[in-house]
Amino acid sequence: MKKNIVIFVMSPFRNNSFISYSDRNRDFQETCEHTNEVSLKYISWKLKQDNKKIDAVYAFVSEEVQNDLERFKSLFRDYDFDIKAIPLYNNGNLSGSFRSISAMADILQDYINNNQADVCIHIDMTGGPRHAVMLMMALIQMIKFTGAKVGMVTYANILKGKTEGIIEETNEIMNMFTLISGAEEFAAFGNVSQIQKYFASREDISWCLNNVLDAMENLSETIKVCGSYESMKNTLADLAENIRMYEKFYWERKDTLSEQELFFGKLLPTIKNEYAEIMPDNGKSATPIQIIRWCARRSFLQQAVVFYTEWLPDYLIKSKLVEITKKEIIEDCEKAKMEWSSWPIYLFRSYVIPPKKSAQQQVVSIDITSDKLTYEDLQMLLKSNLSANEIKARIKNKNEKFEEFIQNIIQFNKKITWENFAQKVKALSNDDPIKRVLKKTAPTNISFTNYLNRRIKELMSATNVILASVEYSGKALCNELFDLDNVNKKVNTPEEKGENRVKTFEDLLNSNALKSKIPERDLLDFVGQYSEYVNQWRNKFSHAVSNNSNKENNLSITQAIINSVNLIELKE
């Protein structure tokens, strides 16, 4: 069910003020003695064209016009609606506007709830004191905010001679505020919904503006979903190019564009200026550092934290600000990383330099003293050069699943030769633990078959290949396959983790395994902060578990991000 409501601020009667009104096309003709009268009759006439009617009328009434209300109602004896008075607080003075608007909003909400209807609210801007227009504009914004539909916005204008008048619909002027606020919202928050809503019903906007609006929407969505650096870079480039094309188009076609599009063209330079810091400059894309800093400054805090966490390790490696000189370190990180991650992220978050082994290193005596096998125990066993049978003996009754896995390796090794190793592995089911760990550690730049053939030649037995893969398959997969115990694990604080990462990078620098264009102290400070911040912030923002989401804490995070990225930005 749809209902039509009209709202206006009532004016007092003027003596001998009969005026003949018409609309622009002179389809509507009516002689009225009151300025609000013509708007009500025009709205009623317009609705009848679509077989609709006015269902309710609410008039803001000051003490001054209270005595005229019954006389005004008498002008509508033949109309099927009632006019209800809503007091203008403080006798219509500006100081009473908030209470007056709030009272009207309550009445409209009650009407919507009681009638369970879709309501369209029509506004007459004609009557009342001089500030009535301001009051009605505020009411319109509140109506839009609550989700109700704003219909006709009318104004009765008396022409020269004061015997004729014209009734006009002023919706376009009111919608200018929607467009301006939409431009402000996109500039400040990357939200394009209001601009889209304004232009959605218009058929006279150019193809070139449509392209700009599509590019703005793409950027808005990329920011919302915390897209990859590549997607952000491409989206910004697309927006910049469409704005460039539109600016040229705008000045070449100014005389043919609609008033609304011309008006939007005046807002575009401000939008462009707000995004200038991260727009491509002479074909050069903004760096991850620039985008992260821009997000932090604009309180896009979740995006800033996610981009800081996910983008910076890859950026530092790809830009060669940080360079790993030992191939085996890259290989170790590639093997140990999570499937959805990258080896630079593993390097900055988790990589630990393995202990050196002498050429004559013998099998060491290792005893597992805990009742249940932990991941740390497992890594110690795998790094010790123990055979499969020796490992099996040391874990007896400590982890049934890993015992079974070792036994399966022993049996599998008996069934294969170097020549058929790859074929036998590929024949295993996809959920077989042996196949899963081998798949997990296989590089992506060669085929799985070639990888297996190469490894069997290097390590000379299926047992060695499989155990080496377990060592580098990562904690997540090992825990999943073997239900490892975590009771004895020491939980480091974010600060301790940061200190540990700094020590690792100091060792990499001292051994020339890592080279950096960033000053050493700045790089080490960044590494410590990156580890600490990732452990402190990422889970809070990703899993909504933070208990410290207040303004002071957010400002602290914002400044910390800015300070941290400044450490790794080389000044040109």
Coordinates of C-alpha atoms in Angstrom, one line a residue, residues 312-522:
L312 CA 54.8 -4.1 2.4
P313 CA 56.9 -7.3 2.4
D314 CA 56.2 -7.9 -1.3
Y315 CA 56.8 -4.2 -2.1
L316 CA 60.1 -4.1 -0.3
I317 CA 61.3 -7.2 -2.2
K318 CA 59.9 -6.4 -5.6
S319 CA 61.2 -2.8 -5.5
K320 CA 64.6 -4.2 -4.4
L321 CA 64.7 -1.9 -1.4
V322 CA 65.4 -5.2 0.3
E323 CA 67.2 -8.0 -1.5
I324 CA 67.9 -11.6 -0.5
T325 CA 71.2 -12.8 -1.9
K326 CA 71.0 -16.5 -0.9
K327 CA 68.7 -18.6 -3.1
E328 CA 68.2 -21.2 -0.3
I329 CA 66.6 -18.6 2.0
I330 CA 64.0 -17.8 -0.7
E331 CA 63.5 -21.5 -1.3
D332 CA 63.0 -22.1 2.5
C333 CA 60.5 -19.3 2.7
E334 CA 58.7 -20.4 -0.4
K335 CA 58.3 -23.9 1.0
A336 CA 57.2 -22.7 4.5
K337 CA 54.7 -20.0 3.4
M338 CA 50.9 -20.5 3.6
E339 CA 49.3 -21.3 0.3
W340 CA 47.4 -18.0 0.1
S341 CA 50.5 -16.0 1.1
S342 CA 53.9 -15.1 -0.3
W343 CA 57.5 -15.9 0.6
P344 CA 58.4 -12.2 1.4
I345 CA 55.5 -12.2 4.0
Y346 CA 56.9 -15.4 5.6
L347 CA 60.4 -13.8 5.5
F348 CA 59.3 -10.7 7.5
R349 CA 57.0 -12.5 9.9
S350 CA 58.4 -15.9 10.6
Y351 CA 61.7 -16.9 8.9
V352 CA 64.4 -18.1 11.3
I353 CA 68.0 -18.9 10.2
P354 CA 68.5 -22.7 10.5
P355 CA 71.4 -23.8 12.7
K356 CA 74.6 -24.8 10.9
K357 CA 75.6 -28.4 10.5
S358 CA 79.2 -29.6 10.3
A359 CA 80.2 -31.7 7.4
Q360 CA 80.9 -34.6 9.8
Q361 CA 77.7 -34.1 11.8
Q362 CA 76.5 -37.4 13.2
V363 CA 73.1 -38.5 14.3
V364 CA 72.5 -36.9 17.6
S365 CA 70.9 -38.4 20.6
I366 CA 67.5 -36.8 21.0
D367 CA 64.9 -37.7 23.6
I368 CA 61.4 -36.4 23.6
T369 CA 60.6 -35.7 27.3
S370 CA 57.1 -34.4 26.9
D371 CA 54.1 -36.9 27.0
K372 CA 52.8 -35.6 23.7
L373 CA 54.5 -34.6 20.5
T374 CA 54.7 -30.9 19.9
Y375 CA 55.5 -29.0 16.7
E376 CA 58.8 -28.0 18.2
D377 CA 59.6 -31.6 19.0
L378 CA 58.7 -32.6 15.4
Q379 CA 61.0 -29.9 13.9
M380 CA 63.9 -31.0 16.2
L381 CA 63.5 -34.6 15.1
L382 CA 63.3 -33.7 11.4
K383 CA 66.4 -31.5 11.6
S384 CA 68.5 -34.2 13.4
N385 CA 69.2 -36.6 10.4
L386 CA 67.5 -39.4 12.2
S387 CA 66.2 -42.2 10.0
A388 CA 62.4 -43.0 9.8
N389 CA 62.8 -46.0 12.1
E390 CA 64.8 -43.9 14.7
I391 CA 62.1 -41.2 14.7
K392 CA 59.5 -43.8 15.1
A393 CA 61.2 -45.2 18.2
R394 CA 61.5 -41.8 19.8
I395 CA 57.8 -40.9 19.3
K396 CA 56.4 -44.2 20.5
N397 CA 53.1 -43.6 22.3
K398 CA 53.4 -39.9 22.0
N399 CA 51.4 -39.3 18.7
E400 CA 49.5 -42.1 17.1
K401 CA 48.9 -40.3 13.9
F402 CA 52.5 -39.4 13.3
E403 CA 53.6 -43.0 14.2
E404 CA 51.2 -44.2 11.6
F405 CA 52.5 -41.7 9.1
I406 CA 56.1 -42.7 9.7
Q407 CA 55.1 -46.4 9.2
N408 CA 53.4 -45.5 5.9
I409 CA 56.6 -43.8 4.7
I410 CA 58.6 -46.9 5.5
Q411 CA 56.2 -49.1 3.6
F412 CA 55.9 -46.7 0.7
N413 CA 59.7 -46.5 0.4
K414 CA 59.8 -50.3 -0.1
K415 CA 57.4 -50.1 -3.1
I416 CA 59.1 -47.5 -5.2
T417 CA 62.2 -47.0 -7.3
W418 CA 63.7 -43.7 -8.4
E419 CA 62.1 -44.1 -11.8
N420 CA 58.5 -44.7 -10.6
F421 CA 58.5 -42.4 -7.5
A422 CA 56.6 -39.6 -9.2
Q423 CA 54.1 -42.1 -10.7
K424 CA 53.5 -43.8 -7.3
V425 CA 53.0 -40.4 -5.5
K426 CA 50.5 -39.1 -8.1
A427 CA 48.5 -42.4 -7.8
L428 CA 47.9 -41.6 -4.1
S429 CA 44.5 -40.1 -3.1
N430 CA 44.5 -36.3 -2.8
D431 CA 43.9 -36.5 0.9
D432 CA 46.8 -38.9 1.6
P433 CA 49.1 -37.2 4.1
I434 CA 52.2 -38.2 2.0
K435 CA 50.8 -36.6 -1.1
R436 CA 49.6 -33.5 0.8
V437 CA 53.0 -32.6 2.3
L438 CA 54.7 -33.2 -1.0
K439 CA 52.2 -31.0 -2.8
K440 CA 52.5 -28.3 -0.1
T441 CA 56.2 -27.9 -0.6
A442 CA 56.3 -28.2 -4.4
P443 CA 57.2 -25.0 -6.2
T444 CA 54.8 -23.5 -8.7
N445 CA 57.3 -22.8 -11.5
I446 CA 57.8 -26.5 -12.5
S447 CA 55.4 -29.4 -12.9
F448 CA 54.8 -31.7 -9.9
T449 CA 56.3 -34.6 -11.7
N450 CA 59.5 -32.8 -12.5
Y451 CA 59.8 -31.6 -9.0
L452 CA 59.4 -35.2 -7.6
N453 CA 62.0 -36.6 -10.1
R454 CA 64.4 -33.8 -9.2
R455 CA 64.0 -34.4 -5.4
I456 CA 64.4 -38.1 -5.5
K457 CA 67.7 -37.7 -7.3
E458 CA 68.9 -35.1 -4.9
L459 CA 68.0 -36.9 -1.6
M460 CA 68.3 -40.5 -3.0
S461 CA 65.3 -42.0 -1.1
A462 CA 61.6 -41.5 -0.9
T463 CA 61.9 -41.4 2.9
N464 CA 64.3 -38.4 2.8
V465 CA 62.1 -36.5 0.3
I466 CA 58.9 -37.0 2.3
L467 CA 60.5 -36.2 5.7
A468 CA 62.1 -33.0 4.2
S469 CA 58.7 -32.0 2.9
V470 CA 57.2 -32.4 6.4
E471 CA 59.9 -30.2 7.8
Y472 CA 59.0 -27.4 5.4
S473 CA 55.2 -27.9 5.1
G474 CA 54.4 -25.4 7.8
K475 CA 52.9 -25.6 11.2
A476 CA 49.2 -25.3 10.0
L477 CA 49.4 -28.4 7.9
C478 CA 51.4 -30.4 10.5
N479 CA 48.9 -29.6 13.2
E480 CA 46.0 -30.6 10.9
L481 CA 47.6 -33.9 9.9
F482 CA 49.0 -35.0 13.2
D483 CA 47.1 -33.2 16.0
L484 CA 50.3 -31.9 17.6
D485 CA 50.2 -30.8 21.2
N486 CA 50.7 -27.1 22.0
V487 CA 50.8 -27.2 25.8
N488 CA 54.5 -26.6 26.1
K489 CA 54.7 -23.8 23.6
K490 CA 55.9 -20.5 25.0
V491 CA 53.7 -17.6 23.9
N492 CA 55.8 -14.5 23.1
T493 CA 54.3 -11.1 23.5
P494 CA 54.1 -8.9 20.3
E495 CA 57.1 -6.9 21.6
E496 CA 59.2 -10.1 22.1
K497 CA 58.3 -11.3 18.6
G498 CA 59.4 -7.9 17.3
E499 CA 62.7 -8.2 19.1
N500 CA 63.2 -11.7 17.7
R501 CA 62.5 -10.5 14.1
V502 CA 65.1 -7.7 14.5
K503 CA 67.7 -10.2 15.7
T504 CA 67.0 -12.4 12.6
F505 CA 67.4 -9.5 10.2
E506 CA 70.6 -8.3 12.0
D507 CA 72.1 -11.7 11.4
L508 CA 71.0 -11.7 7.7
L509 CA 72.6 -8.3 7.2
N510 CA 75.8 -9.3 9.0
S511 CA 76.1 -12.5 6.9
N512 CA 75.4 -10.5 3.7
A513 CA 72.4 -12.8 3.0
L514 CA 70.3 -9.6 2.9
K515 CA 71.1 -6.2 1.3
S516 CA 69.1 -3.1 1.7
K517 CA 68.9 0.4 0.2
I518 CA 67.1 1.5 3.3
P519 CA 69.4 2.7 6.1
E520 CA 70.1 -0.3 8.4
R521 CA 68.7 1.2 11.6
D522 CA 65.5 2.3 9.8

